[in-house]
Coordinates of C-alpha atoms in Angstrom, one line a residue:
M1 CA -13.2 -1.4 -12.3
P2 CA -14.6 -4.2 -10.2
L3 CA -13.7 -4.2 -6.5
I4 CA -12.5 -7.2 -4.5
I5 CA -12.7 -6.6 -0.7
M6 CA -10.4 -8.7 1.4
T7 CA -11.4 -9.3 5.0
G8 CA -10.4 -11.5 7.8
F9 CA -8.5 -11.7 11.1
P10 CA -5.0 -10.1 11.4
S11 CA -2.4 -12.4 9.8
S12 CA -5.0 -14.6 8.2
G13 CA -3.3 -14.4 4.7
K14 CA -5.2 -11.5 3.1
T15 CA -2.1 -10.0 1.4
Y16 CA -1.0 -13.4 0.2
R17 CA -4.4 -14.1 -1.4
A18 CA -4.5 -10.5 -2.8
L19 CA -1.2 -11.1 -4.6
E20 CA -2.5 -14.5 -5.9
L21 CA -5.5 -12.7 -7.3
K22 CA -3.4 -10.0 -8.8
K23 CA -1.2 -12.6 -10.6
Y24 CA -4.2 -14.4 -11.9
F25 CA -6.0 -11.4 -13.3
E26 CA -2.9 -10.0 -14.9
E27 CA -1.5 -13.2 -16.4
Q28 CA -4.6 -15.2 -17.1
R29 CA -7.2 -12.4 -17.8
N30 CA -4.9 -9.6 -19.1
K31 CA -6.4 -7.1 -16.6
T32 CA -4.8 -4.1 -14.9
V33 CA -4.9 -4.6 -11.1
H34 CA -4.6 -2.0 -8.4
I35 CA -4.0 -3.2 -4.9
V36 CA -5.0 -0.6 -2.3
S37 CA -3.1 -1.7 0.8
E38 CA -4.1 -0.9 4.4
L39 CA -0.6 -1.4 5.6
E40 CA 0.8 1.0 3.0
A41 CA -1.7 3.6 4.0
I42 CA -0.6 3.2 7.6
I43 CA 3.0 3.6 6.7
K44 CA 2.3 6.7 4.5
S45 CA 0.4 8.2 7.5
R46 CA 3.6 7.8 9.5
Y47 CA 2.0 5.4 12.0
S48 CA 3.3 2.0 13.1
K49 CA 1.0 -0.9 12.5
N50 CA 0.3 -1.5 16.2
N51 CA 0.0 2.2 17.1
A52 CA -2.5 2.8 14.3
Y53 CA -4.9 0.2 15.7
L54 CA -4.6 1.4 19.3
D55 CA -6.0 4.8 18.3
F56 CA -9.6 5.0 16.9
Q57 CA -8.9 8.4 15.4
R58 CA -5.9 7.1 13.5
E59 CA -7.8 4.1 12.4
K60 CA -10.6 6.4 11.1
I61 CA -8.1 8.4 9.1
V62 CA -6.6 5.3 7.5
R63 CA -10.0 4.0 6.6
G64 CA -10.9 7.3 5.0
I65 CA -7.7 7.2 2.9
L66 CA -8.5 3.7 1.7
K67 CA -12.1 4.5 0.9
S68 CA -11.1 7.7 -1.0
E69 CA -8.5 5.8 -3.1
V70 CA -10.9 2.9 -3.9
L71 CA -13.7 5.3 -5.0
R72 CA -11.2 7.3 -7.1
L73 CA -10.1 4.2 -9.0
L74 CA -13.6 2.9 -9.6
T75 CA -14.3 2.3 -13.3
K76 CA -16.0 -0.6 -15.2
D77 CA -12.7 -2.2 -16.4
N78 CA -9.8 -3.9 -14.7
V79 CA -9.6 -4.8 -11.0
I80 CA -9.2 -3.1 -7.6
I81 CA -8.2 -5.2 -4.6
L82 CA -8.7 -3.6 -1.2
D83 CA -6.2 -5.4 1.0
G84 CA -7.0 -4.9 4.6
G85 CA -8.9 -6.1 7.6
N86 CA -12.1 -4.4 6.7
Y87 CA -13.5 -5.8 9.9
I88 CA -16.4 -3.3 10.4
K89 CA -19.7 -4.2 8.8
G90 CA -20.7 -0.6 8.4
Y91 CA -17.5 0.2 6.6
R92 CA -18.0 -2.6 4.1
Y93 CA -21.5 -1.3 3.6
E94 CA -20.1 2.2 2.8
L95 CA -17.9 0.6 0.1
Y96 CA -20.9 -1.3 -1.2
C97 CA -22.8 2.0 -1.5
G98 CA -19.9 3.5 -3.5
T99 CA -19.6 0.6 -6.0
K100 CA -23.4 0.4 -6.4
A101 CA -23.7 4.1 -7.1
A102 CA -20.9 3.7 -9.7
R103 CA -22.6 0.6 -11.2
V104 CA -19.4 -1.4 -10.5
P105 CA -19.5 -5.0 -9.4
Q106 CA -17.8 -6.2 -6.2
C107 CA -17.2 -9.4 -4.3
T108 CA -15.8 -10.2 -0.8
I109 CA -12.9 -12.6 -0.1
W110 CA -12.9 -13.9 3.5
T111 CA -9.6 -15.4 4.6
S112 CA -11.3 -17.6 7.2
I113 CA -9.0 -19.0 9.9
S114 CA -9.1 -19.8 13.6
K115 CA -7.8 -17.2 16.0
E116 CA -5.2 -19.6 17.3
D117 CA -3.8 -20.3 13.8
A118 CA -3.8 -16.6 12.9
W119 CA -1.8 -15.9 16.1
N120 CA 0.7 -18.6 15.2
F121 CA 1.1 -17.0 11.7
N122 CA 1.4 -13.6 13.3
I123 CA 4.3 -14.3 15.6
K124 CA 6.3 -15.6 12.7
T125 CA 6.1 -12.3 10.7
D126 CA 8.8 -9.7 10.6
E127 CA 6.5 -7.1 12.3
P128 CA 3.9 -9.0 14.3
Y129 CA 0.9 -7.5 16.0
T130 CA 1.2 -7.2 19.8
K131 CA -1.0 -9.6 21.7
N132 CA -3.1 -6.7 22.9
V133 CA -3.7 -5.3 19.4
F134 CA -4.3 -8.8 17.9
D135 CA -6.9 -9.7 20.5
E136 CA -8.6 -6.4 20.1
L137 CA -8.9 -6.7 16.3
C138 CA -10.2 -10.2 16.6
F139 CA -12.8 -9.1 19.2
R140 CA -14.0 -6.3 17.1
Y141 CA -14.1 -8.3 13.9
E142 CA -17.6 -8.6 12.3
E143 CA -17.7 -11.7 10.1
P144 CA -19.1 -11.2 6.6
N145 CA -22.4 -12.8 5.9
P146 CA -23.5 -14.0 2.4
T147 CA -27.1 -12.9 3.1
N148 CA -25.9 -9.3 3.4
R149 CA -25.9 -7.5 0.1
W150 CA -22.7 -5.7 0.8
D151 CA -20.8 -8.9 1.6
S152 CA -22.2 -10.8 -1.4
P153 CA -20.9 -12.6 -3.4
L154 CA -18.8 -14.0 -0.6
F155 CA -15.9 -16.4 -1.1
A156 CA -14.5 -18.0 2.1
I157 CA -10.9 -19.3 1.7
F158 CA -9.2 -21.4 4.4
P159 CA -5.4 -21.5 4.7
K160 CA -5.0 -24.8 2.8
D161 CA -7.6 -24.0 0.1
E162 CA -6.9 -23.3 -3.5
C163 CA -8.3 -19.9 -4.6
N164 CA -11.3 -20.3 -6.8
F165 CA -10.2 -17.8 -9.4
E166 CA -12.7 -18.7 -12.1
D167 CA -15.8 -18.2 -9.8
I168 CA -14.4 -14.9 -8.6
Y169 CA -13.8 -13.7 -12.1
I170 CA -17.3 -14.7 -13.2
S171 CA -18.8 -12.9 -10.1
I172 CA -17.3 -9.6 -11.0
F173 CA -17.1 -9.6 -14.8
E174 CA -19.9 -11.7 -16.1
K175 CA -22.8 -10.7 -13.8
K176 CA -24.6 -7.4 -13.9
P177 CA -23.9 -5.0 -11.0
P178 CA -26.9 -4.1 -8.8
A179 CA -28.8 -1.0 -9.9
P180 CA -28.4 2.0 -7.6
N181 CA -31.3 2.9 -5.3
L182 CA -32.0 5.9 -3.1
S183 CA -29.9 4.6 -0.2
T184 CA -26.7 4.4 -2.4
Q185 CA -27.1 7.6 -4.4
N186 CA -25.8 10.8 -3.1
P187 CA -28.3 12.4 -0.7
P188 CA -28.5 16.0 -2.0
L189 CA -28.6 19.4 -0.4
S190 CA -31.4 21.1 -2.2
A191 CA -32.4 23.0 1.0
P192 CA -30.2 25.1 3.2
N193 CA -31.5 23.3 6.3
Y194 CA -31.2 19.8 4.9
L195 CA -28.6 18.5 7.4
Y196 CA -30.5 20.1 10.3
E197 CA -33.7 18.4 9.2
M198 CA -31.9 15.1 8.6
D199 CA -30.6 15.2 12.2
K200 CA -34.0 16.0 13.6
I201 CA -35.9 13.4 11.5
T202 CA -33.6 10.6 12.2
Q203 CA -33.5 11.3 15.9
E204 CA -37.3 11.2 15.9
I205 CA -37.4 7.9 14.0
V206 CA -35.0 6.3 16.5
A207 CA -37.0 7.6 19.5
N208 CA -40.2 6.2 18.0
I209 CA -38.7 2.8 17.4
L210 CA -37.5 2.6 21.0
T211 CA -41.0 3.7 22.2
C212 CA -42.6 0.9 20.1
Q213 CA -40.2 -1.6 21.6
K214 CA -40.9 -0.5 25.2
M215 CA -44.7 -0.8 24.5
G216 CA -44.2 -4.4 23.3
N217 CA -45.0 -3.6 19.7
T218 CA -43.3 -5.9 17.2
A219 CA -41.5 -4.9 14.0
P220 CA -41.9 -3.6 11.4
Y221 CA -42.2 0.0 12.4
Q222 CA -44.3 2.1 10.0
I223 CA -42.9 5.7 9.7
P224 CA -45.9 8.1 10.0
G225 CA -46.8 9.9 6.8
Q226 CA -44.6 7.6 4.7
K227 CA -46.7 5.0 3.0
G228 CA -45.0 1.6 2.7
V229 CA -41.8 2.7 4.4
L230 CA -41.2 0.1 7.1
I231 CA -38.3 -0.6 9.4
N232 CA -37.7 -4.1 10.5
Y233 CA -35.8 -4.2 13.8
P234 CA -34.8 -7.1 16.2
S235 CA -36.8 -7.3 19.4
D236 CA -33.6 -6.8 21.5
I237 CA -32.4 -3.7 19.7
T238 CA -30.7 -1.2 22.0
I239 CA -30.5 2.6 22.1
G240 CA -26.7 2.2 21.6
Q241 CA -27.1 0.2 18.4
L242 CA -29.6 2.6 16.9
S243 CA -27.6 5.7 18.0
R244 CA -24.5 4.2 16.4
L245 CA -26.2 3.5 13.1
R246 CA -27.8 7.0 13.1
R247 CA -24.4 8.5 13.5
Q248 CA -23.0 6.4 10.7
F249 CA -25.9 7.5 8.4
L250 CA -25.4 11.2 9.2
T251 CA -21.6 10.9 8.7
Y252 CA -22.0 9.2 5.3
S253 CA -24.7 11.7 4.2
K254 CA -22.5 14.7 5.1
M255 CA -19.7 13.3 3.1
H256 CA -21.9 12.6 0.0
T257 CA -24.1 15.6 -0.5
S258 CA -25.3 16.9 -3.8
T259 CA -29.2 17.4 -4.5
S260 CA -32.4 15.8 -2.9
S261 CA -35.4 16.7 -0.9
I262 CA -36.1 16.7 2.8
E263 CA -39.1 14.5 2.1
K264 CA -36.9 11.6 1.1
I265 CA -34.9 11.5 4.3
P266 CA -37.2 9.0 6.1
L267 CA -37.0 6.6 3.2
L268 CA -33.2 6.9 2.9
F269 CA -32.8 6.3 6.7
A270 CA -35.2 3.4 6.6
Q271 CA -33.2 1.8 3.8
F272 CA -30.0 2.3 5.7
L273 CA -31.4 0.7 8.9
N274 CA -32.9 -2.2 7.1
S275 CA -29.6 -2.9 5.4
N276 CA -27.7 -2.9 8.7
L277 CA -30.1 -4.5 11.1
N278 CA -31.2 -7.4 9.0

């Protein structure tokens, strides 16, 4: 079932647009539509909306619930709409990996709005975000980019725009989904020390990139012993950025283990870095 990822500032109209899309696909296209709601996941977790976003651990739990539900529903028919902020680029990439591995198309709907207008909408709702939470979510928001594979195809909708239903339908039902590659297939555990080796190898690659940067060497970085495996990195890359991406890669890999060889770890990590750094 194709996936539509909603994204945008808090109170930018994501749920309104999700319901519009649901009505269109059910009434005009005779599709079954599942809306996976971030707000409902928060309520089921017994958090309040504001408290959930003030605690990174609670946020992580909610994101995990949403991702699990989306992946559970993935098939090649009908429609899933993930109604939430989805403000983290790395999280949208994880969803992309899931749909790509399942050979299911996806698109991204960006409810684009100014921060000021979003705040004005927010204070008129029955349960508004506090100013602190609203500002924090806007600050952390990573805008989608149509050049990123995991954000494409991207449809930006402004508050007064009509939703382009036909183009959205075509993007997820009439175009072939991308073929899975090594970075979106489950990295397997064919050796008992696979995770240990993954930790060691990725740590070494990060250290080598930083060494090259300090020496003034420009990208791409060629991984030793891996013919044609290159990592393109910006000249101002920091240890914090690389460490964060390495942790994301390790976390994702631990959650999706099945069968692969240690020899493929450098290639998998290179694909992951190239997807998130460029």
